[in-house]
Short mmCIF file of C-alpha atoms in Angstrom, two decimals:
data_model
loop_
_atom_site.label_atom_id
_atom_site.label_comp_id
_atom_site.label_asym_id
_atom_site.label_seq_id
_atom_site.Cartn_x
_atom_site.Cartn_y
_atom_site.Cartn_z
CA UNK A 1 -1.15 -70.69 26.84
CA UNK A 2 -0.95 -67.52 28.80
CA UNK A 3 -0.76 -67.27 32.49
CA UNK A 4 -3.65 -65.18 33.23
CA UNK A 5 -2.70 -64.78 37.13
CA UNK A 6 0.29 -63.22 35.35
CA UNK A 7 -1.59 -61.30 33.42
CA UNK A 8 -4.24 -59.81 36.56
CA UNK A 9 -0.56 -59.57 38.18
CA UNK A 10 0.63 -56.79 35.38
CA UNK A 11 -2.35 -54.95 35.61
CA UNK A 12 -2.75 -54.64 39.07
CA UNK A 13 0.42 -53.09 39.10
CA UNK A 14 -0.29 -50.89 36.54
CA UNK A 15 -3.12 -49.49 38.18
CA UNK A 16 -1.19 -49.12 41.10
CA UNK A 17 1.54 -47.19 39.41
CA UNK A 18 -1.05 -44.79 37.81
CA UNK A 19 -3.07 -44.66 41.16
CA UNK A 20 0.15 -43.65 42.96
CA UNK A 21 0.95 -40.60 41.07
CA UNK A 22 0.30 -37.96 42.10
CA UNK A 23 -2.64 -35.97 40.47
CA UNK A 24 -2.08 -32.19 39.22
CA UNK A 25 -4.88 -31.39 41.75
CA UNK A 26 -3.17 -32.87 44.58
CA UNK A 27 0.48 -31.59 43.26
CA UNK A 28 -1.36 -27.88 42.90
CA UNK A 29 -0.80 -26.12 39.14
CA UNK A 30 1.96 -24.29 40.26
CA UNK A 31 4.27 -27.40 40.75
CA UNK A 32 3.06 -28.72 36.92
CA UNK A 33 3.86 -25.22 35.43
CA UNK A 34 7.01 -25.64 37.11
CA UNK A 35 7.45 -28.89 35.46
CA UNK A 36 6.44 -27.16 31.96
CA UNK A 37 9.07 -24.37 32.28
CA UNK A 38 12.02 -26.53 33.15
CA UNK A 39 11.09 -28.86 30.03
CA UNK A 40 11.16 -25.91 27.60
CA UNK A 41 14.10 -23.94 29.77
CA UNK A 42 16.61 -26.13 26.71
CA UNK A 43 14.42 -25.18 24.30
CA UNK A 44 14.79 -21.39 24.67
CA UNK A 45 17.88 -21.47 25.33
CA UNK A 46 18.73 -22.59 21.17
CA UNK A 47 15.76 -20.01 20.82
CA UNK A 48 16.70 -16.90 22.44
CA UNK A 49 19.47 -16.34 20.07
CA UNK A 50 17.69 -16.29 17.07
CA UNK A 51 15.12 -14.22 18.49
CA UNK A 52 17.71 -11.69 19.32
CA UNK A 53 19.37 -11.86 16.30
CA UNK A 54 15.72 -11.40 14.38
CA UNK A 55 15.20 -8.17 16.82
CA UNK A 56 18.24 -6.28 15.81
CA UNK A 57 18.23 -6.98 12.09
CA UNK A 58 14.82 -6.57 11.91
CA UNK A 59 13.13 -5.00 14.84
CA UNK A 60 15.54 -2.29 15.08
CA UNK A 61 15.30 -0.91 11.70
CA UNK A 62 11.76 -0.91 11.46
CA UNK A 63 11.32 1.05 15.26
CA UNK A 64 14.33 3.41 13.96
CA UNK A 65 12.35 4.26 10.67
CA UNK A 66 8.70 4.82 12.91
CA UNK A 67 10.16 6.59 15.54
CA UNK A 68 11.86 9.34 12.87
CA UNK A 69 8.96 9.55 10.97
CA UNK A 70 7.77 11.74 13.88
CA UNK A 71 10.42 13.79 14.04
CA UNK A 72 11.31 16.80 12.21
CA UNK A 73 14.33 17.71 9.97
CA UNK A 74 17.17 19.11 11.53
CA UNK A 75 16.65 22.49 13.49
CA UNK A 76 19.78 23.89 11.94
CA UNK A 77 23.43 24.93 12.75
CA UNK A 78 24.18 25.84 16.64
CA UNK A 79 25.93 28.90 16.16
CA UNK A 80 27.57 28.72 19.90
CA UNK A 81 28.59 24.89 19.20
CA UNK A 82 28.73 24.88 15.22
CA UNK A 83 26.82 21.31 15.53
CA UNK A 84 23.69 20.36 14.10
CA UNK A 85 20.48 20.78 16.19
CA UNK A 86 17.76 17.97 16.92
CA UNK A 87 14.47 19.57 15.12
CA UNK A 88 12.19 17.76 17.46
CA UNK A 89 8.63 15.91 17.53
CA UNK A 90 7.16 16.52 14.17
CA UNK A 91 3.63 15.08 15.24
CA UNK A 92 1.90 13.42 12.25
CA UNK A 93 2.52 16.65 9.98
CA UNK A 94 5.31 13.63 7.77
CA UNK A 95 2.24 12.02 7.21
CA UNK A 96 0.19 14.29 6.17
CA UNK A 97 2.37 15.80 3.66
CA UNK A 98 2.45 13.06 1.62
CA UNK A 99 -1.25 11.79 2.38
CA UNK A 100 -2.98 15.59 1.73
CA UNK A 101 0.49 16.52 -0.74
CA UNK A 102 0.57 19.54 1.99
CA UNK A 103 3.90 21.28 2.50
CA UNK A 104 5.58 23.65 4.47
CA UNK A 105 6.57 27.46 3.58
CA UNK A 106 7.95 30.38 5.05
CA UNK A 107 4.07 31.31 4.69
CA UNK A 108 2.94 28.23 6.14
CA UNK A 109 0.76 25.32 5.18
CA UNK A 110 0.07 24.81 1.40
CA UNK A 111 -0.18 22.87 -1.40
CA UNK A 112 2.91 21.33 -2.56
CA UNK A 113 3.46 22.85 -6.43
CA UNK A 114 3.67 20.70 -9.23
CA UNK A 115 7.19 19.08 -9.39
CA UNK A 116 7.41 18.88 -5.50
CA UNK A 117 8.20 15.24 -4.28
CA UNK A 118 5.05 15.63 -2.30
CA UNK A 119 2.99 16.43 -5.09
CA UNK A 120 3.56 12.90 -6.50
CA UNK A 121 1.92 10.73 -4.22
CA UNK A 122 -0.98 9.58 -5.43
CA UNK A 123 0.31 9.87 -8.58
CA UNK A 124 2.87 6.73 -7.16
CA UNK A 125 0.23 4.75 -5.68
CA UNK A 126 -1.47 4.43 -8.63
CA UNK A 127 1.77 3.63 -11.04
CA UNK A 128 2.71 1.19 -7.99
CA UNK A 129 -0.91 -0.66 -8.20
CA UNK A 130 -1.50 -0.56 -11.85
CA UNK A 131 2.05 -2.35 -12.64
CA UNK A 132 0.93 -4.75 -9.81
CA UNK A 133 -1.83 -5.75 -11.27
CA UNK A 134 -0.65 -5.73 -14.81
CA UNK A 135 2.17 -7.69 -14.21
CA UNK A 136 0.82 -10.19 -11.66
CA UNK A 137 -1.92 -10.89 -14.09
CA UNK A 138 0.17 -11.63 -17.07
CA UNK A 139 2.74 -13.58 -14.68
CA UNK A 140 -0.14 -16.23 -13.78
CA UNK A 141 -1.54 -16.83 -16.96
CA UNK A 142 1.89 -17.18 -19.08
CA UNK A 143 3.07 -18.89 -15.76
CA UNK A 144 0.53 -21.55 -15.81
CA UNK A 145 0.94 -22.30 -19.27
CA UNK A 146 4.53 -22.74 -19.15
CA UNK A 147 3.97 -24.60 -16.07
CA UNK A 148 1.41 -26.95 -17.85
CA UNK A 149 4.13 -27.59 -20.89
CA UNK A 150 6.90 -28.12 -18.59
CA UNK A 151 5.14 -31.11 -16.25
CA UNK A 152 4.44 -32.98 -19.61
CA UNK A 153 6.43 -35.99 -20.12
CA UNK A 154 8.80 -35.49 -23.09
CA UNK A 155 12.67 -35.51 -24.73
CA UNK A 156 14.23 -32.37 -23.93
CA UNK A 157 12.22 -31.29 -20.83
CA UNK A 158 15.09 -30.75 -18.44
CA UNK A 159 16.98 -28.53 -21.10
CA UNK A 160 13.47 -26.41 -21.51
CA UNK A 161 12.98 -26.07 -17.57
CA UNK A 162 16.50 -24.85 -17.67
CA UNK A 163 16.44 -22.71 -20.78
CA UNK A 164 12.97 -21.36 -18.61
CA UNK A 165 14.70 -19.91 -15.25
CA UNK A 166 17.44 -18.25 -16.97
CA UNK A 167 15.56 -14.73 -17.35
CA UNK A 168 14.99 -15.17 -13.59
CA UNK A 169 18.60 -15.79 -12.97
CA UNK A 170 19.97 -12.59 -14.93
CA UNK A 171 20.54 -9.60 -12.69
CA UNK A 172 17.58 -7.03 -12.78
CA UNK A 173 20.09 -4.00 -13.15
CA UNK A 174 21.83 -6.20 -16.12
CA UNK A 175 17.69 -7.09 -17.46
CA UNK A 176 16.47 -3.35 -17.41
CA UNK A 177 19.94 -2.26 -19.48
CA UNK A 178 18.67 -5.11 -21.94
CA UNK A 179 15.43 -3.86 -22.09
CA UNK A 180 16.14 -0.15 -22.13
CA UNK A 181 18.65 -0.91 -25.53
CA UNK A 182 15.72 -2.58 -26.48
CA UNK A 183 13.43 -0.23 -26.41
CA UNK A 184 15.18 2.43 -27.54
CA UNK A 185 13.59 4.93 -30.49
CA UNK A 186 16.26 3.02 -33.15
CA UNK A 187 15.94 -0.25 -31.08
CA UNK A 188 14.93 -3.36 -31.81
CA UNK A 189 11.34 -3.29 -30.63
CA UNK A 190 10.79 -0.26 -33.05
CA UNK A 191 12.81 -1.80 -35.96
CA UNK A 192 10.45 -5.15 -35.87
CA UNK A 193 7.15 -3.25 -34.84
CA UNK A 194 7.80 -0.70 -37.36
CA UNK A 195 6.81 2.33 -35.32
CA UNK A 196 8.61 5.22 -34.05
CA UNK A 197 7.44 5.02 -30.44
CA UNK A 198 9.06 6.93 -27.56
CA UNK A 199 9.19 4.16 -25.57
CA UNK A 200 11.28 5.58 -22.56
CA UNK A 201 9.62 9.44 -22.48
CA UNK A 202 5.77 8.95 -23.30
CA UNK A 203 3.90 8.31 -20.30
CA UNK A 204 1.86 5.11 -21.20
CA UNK A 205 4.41 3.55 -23.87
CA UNK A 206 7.00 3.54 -20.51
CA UNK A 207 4.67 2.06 -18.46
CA UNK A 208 4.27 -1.03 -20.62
CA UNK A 209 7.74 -1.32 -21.62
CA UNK A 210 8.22 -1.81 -17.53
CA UNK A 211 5.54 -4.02 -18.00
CA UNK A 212 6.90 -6.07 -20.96
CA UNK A 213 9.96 -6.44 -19.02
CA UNK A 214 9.07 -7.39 -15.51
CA UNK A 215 6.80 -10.15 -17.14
CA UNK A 216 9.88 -11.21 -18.97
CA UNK A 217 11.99 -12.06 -15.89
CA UNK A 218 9.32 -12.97 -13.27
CA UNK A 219 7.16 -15.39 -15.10
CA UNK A 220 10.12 -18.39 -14.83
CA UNK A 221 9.82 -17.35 -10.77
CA UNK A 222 5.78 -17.81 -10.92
CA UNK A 223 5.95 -21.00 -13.18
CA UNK A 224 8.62 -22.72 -10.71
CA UNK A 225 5.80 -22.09 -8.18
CA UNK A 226 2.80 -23.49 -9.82
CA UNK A 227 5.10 -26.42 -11.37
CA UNK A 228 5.45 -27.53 -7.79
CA UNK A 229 2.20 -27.48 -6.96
CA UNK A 230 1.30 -29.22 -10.66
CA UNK A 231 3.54 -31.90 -9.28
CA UNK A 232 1.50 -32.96 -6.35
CA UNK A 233 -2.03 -33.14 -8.75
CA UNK A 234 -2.23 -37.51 -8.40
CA UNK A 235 -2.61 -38.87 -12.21
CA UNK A 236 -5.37 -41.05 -11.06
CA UNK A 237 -7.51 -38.06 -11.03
CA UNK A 238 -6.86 -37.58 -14.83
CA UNK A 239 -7.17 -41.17 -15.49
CA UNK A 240 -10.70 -41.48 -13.69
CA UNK A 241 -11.74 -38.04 -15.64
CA UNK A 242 -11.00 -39.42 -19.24
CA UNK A 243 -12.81 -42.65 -18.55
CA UNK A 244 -15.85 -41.08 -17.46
CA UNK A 245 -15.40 -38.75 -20.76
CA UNK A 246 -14.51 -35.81 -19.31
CA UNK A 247 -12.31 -33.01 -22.22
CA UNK A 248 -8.93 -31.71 -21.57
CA UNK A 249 -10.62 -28.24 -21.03
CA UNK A 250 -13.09 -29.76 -17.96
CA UNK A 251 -10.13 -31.31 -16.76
CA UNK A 252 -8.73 -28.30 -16.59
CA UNK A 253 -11.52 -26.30 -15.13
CA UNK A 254 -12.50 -29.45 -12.50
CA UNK A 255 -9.55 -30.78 -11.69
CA UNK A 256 -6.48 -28.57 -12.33
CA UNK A 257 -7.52 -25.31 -11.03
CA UNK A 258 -9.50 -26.25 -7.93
CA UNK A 259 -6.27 -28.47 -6.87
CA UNK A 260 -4.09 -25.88 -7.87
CA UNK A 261 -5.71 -23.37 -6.07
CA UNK A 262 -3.33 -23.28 -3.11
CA UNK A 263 -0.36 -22.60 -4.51
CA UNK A 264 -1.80 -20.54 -6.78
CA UNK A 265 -2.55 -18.17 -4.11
CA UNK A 266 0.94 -18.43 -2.68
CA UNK A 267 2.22 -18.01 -5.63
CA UNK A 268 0.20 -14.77 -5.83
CA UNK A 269 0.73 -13.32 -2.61
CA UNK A 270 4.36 -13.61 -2.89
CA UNK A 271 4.67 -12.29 -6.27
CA UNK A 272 2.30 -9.43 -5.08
CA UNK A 273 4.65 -8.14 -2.41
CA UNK A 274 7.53 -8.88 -4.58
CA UNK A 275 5.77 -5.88 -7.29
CA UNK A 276 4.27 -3.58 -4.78
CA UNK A 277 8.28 -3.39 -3.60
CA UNK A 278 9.47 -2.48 -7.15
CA UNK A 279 12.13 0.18 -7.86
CA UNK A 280 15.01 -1.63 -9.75
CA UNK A 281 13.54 -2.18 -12.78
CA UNK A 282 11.80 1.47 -13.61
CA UNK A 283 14.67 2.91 -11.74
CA UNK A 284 17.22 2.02 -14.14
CA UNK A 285 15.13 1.13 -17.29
CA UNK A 286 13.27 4.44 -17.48
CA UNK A 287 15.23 6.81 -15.24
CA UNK A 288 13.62 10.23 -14.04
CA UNK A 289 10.55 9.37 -15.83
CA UNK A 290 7.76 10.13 -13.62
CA UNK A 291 4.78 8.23 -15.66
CA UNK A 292 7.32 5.18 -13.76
CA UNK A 293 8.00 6.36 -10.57
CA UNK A 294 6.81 3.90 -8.26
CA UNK A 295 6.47 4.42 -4.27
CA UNK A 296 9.81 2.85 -3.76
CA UNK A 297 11.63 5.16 -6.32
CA UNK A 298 9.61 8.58 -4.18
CA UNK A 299 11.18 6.84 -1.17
CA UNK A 300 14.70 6.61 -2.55
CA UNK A 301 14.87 10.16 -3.99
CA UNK A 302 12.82 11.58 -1.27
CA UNK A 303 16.29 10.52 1.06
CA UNK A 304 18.37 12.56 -0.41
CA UNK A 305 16.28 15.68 1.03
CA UNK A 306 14.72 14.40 4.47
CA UNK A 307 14.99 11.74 5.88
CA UNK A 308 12.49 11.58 8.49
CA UNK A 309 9.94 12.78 5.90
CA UNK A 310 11.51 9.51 3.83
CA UNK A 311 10.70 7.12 6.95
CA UNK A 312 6.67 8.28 7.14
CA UNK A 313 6.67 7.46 3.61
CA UNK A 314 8.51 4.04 3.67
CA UNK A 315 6.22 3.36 6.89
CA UNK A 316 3.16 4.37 4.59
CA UNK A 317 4.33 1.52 1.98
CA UNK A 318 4.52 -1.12 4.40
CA UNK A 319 1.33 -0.31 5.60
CA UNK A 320 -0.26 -0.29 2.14
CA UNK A 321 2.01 -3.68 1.59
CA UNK A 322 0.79 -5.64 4.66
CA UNK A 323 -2.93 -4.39 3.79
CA UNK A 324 -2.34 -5.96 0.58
CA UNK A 325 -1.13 -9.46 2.25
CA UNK A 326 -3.81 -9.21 4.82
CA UNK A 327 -6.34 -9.62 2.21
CA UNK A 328 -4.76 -11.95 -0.03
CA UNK A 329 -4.39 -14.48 3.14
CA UNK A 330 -7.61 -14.02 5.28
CA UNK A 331 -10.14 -13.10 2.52
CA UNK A 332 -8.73 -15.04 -0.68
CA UNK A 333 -7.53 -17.74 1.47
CA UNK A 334 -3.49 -17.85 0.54
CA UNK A 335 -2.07 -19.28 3.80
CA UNK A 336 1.34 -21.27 3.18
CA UNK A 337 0.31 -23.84 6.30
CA UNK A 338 -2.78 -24.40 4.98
CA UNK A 339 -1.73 -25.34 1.61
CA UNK A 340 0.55 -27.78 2.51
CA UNK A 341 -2.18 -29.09 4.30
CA UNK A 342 -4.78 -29.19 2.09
CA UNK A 343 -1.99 -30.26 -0.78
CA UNK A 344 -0.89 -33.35 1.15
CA UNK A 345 -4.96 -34.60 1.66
CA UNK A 346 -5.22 -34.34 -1.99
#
């Protein structure tokens, strides 16, 4: 039997303990954020350095780029010192050559003629969204079904996962030489088709051959994704569906998707990003074809004749990108954290 004198004993000292310390109203909040600071003092100190790492390989770059967007080209050659001259603040006139395809003359302010980098804009912003979309779209539905075939239980299934990731492990420069042989006016897709399609000069035909080829090596990344999340789907949902009668395509509408939903939307927003960012691919597959030219490619060439004009466009893209994102995860829903989450209470 317990001693329960012993047992008043422990709590009265308890109580006493507790009663003796001091309360943070008597200490004063000063003295407890003292306390705070010197508990996470060893914790920034394994921070800071990552942090400072992160704000020169990232920060600097991106401050760099902004702050020469607003500058002008250079003034010139010094005659007296033979040296380059800085061409000073360029206000938002970088922007607003590409945004209103405006350029500068010796007669001032006009239109920028047809041919003119600037004059190509829009003309990228819409080749940039339309192979988004086209290629994103495609990507999830052939990714889903491969990931469907690839969680079923059968001989053989670790050779077809593997035999499924290696267009996602070839290079993209080596993938768009494969594709551009491919299609080729004597290539193979015109041989089998029977057609005699210009394939790498007609505006729409090039557009889908970047298509047909983006979809080729991307779909193993989306798959991989939506795999994993396949993965975490319990059986005993399936199990409970079929004994209450419920067909594989209710399954797949009332179970599947609305579980899969999460990383569905990861997978989305990442391979979203990953297209609006596209310049290998076209770059090499289709060359100076302009029916191609995404925004990355105008950035790229655009380089080679300003570079501060080059940094207002690249700070346009990233703009556009991080729009993109900001939808995707506050309106659609496609927050990493929050899948794991919801994944795990499933």
């Amino acid at each position: 039997m317990s001693d329960p004198s012993g047992t008043d004993t422990a709590v009265r000292k308890r109580r006493t303990a507790e009663t003796s310390k001091p309360s943070r109203k008597k200490r004063g909040w000063g003295a407890v954020i003292a306390d705070e600071l010197r508990r996470s003092g060893k914790a920034w100190m394994f921070i800071l350095p990552v942090l400072i790492a992160l704000g020169v390989v990232i920060g600097y770059p991106v401050f760099r780029a902004l702050w020469m967007s607003f500058q002008q080209e250079s003034g010139g050659i010094d005659p007296e010192t033979g040296m380059f001259t800085e061409g000073g603040s360029a206000g938002f006139s970088n922007y607003t050559h590409w945004i209103f395809q405006q350029c500068e003359t010796a007669a001032g302010t006009v239109d920028c003629p047809t041919g003119n980098l600037g004059s190509q804009f829009w003309l990228a912003i819409g080749v940039t969204l339309f192979l988004t979309v086209a290629t994103v779209s495609l990507e999830v539905v052939l990714g889903l079904a491969m990931a469907m075939v690839m969680g079923k239980t059968f001989r053989g299934r670790a050779l077809l996962r593997a035999a499924v990731l290696i267009p996602w492990a070839i290079p993209t420069a080596v993938t768009a030489r494969l594709w551009e042989f491919m299609f080729q006016y004597d290539g193979v897709v015109n041989r089998v088709l029977g057609t005699g399609i210009l394939w790498t000069s007609d505006a729409w035909p090039a557009r889908f051959a970047v298509i047909a080829a983006d979809v080729w090596k991307t779909t193993p990344f989306m798959a991989l994704l939506l795999l994993a999340g396949l993965q975490i789907i319990p059986n005993d949902v399936y199990e409970a569906a079929r004994v209450d009668g419920a067909s594989a395509w209710q399954r797949f509408v009332h179970i599947t998707l609305p579980l899969l939903k999460p990383a569905l939307l990861v997978a989305v927003l990442f391979r979203t990003m990953d297209a609006l960012r596209m310049y290998d691919l076209p770059a090499i597959m289709m060359g100076d074809n302009e029916a191609t030219r995404t925004i990355s490619i105008l950035v790229v060439e655009q380089v080679r004749q300003d570079a501060n004009s080059a940094a207002a466009l690249s700070t346009i893209t990233f703009l556009m990108i991080f729009a993109v994102a900001f939808v995707l995860v506050k309106v659609l829903g496609a927050n990493a954290v929050r899948t794991q989450e919801e994944q795990r209470k499933a």
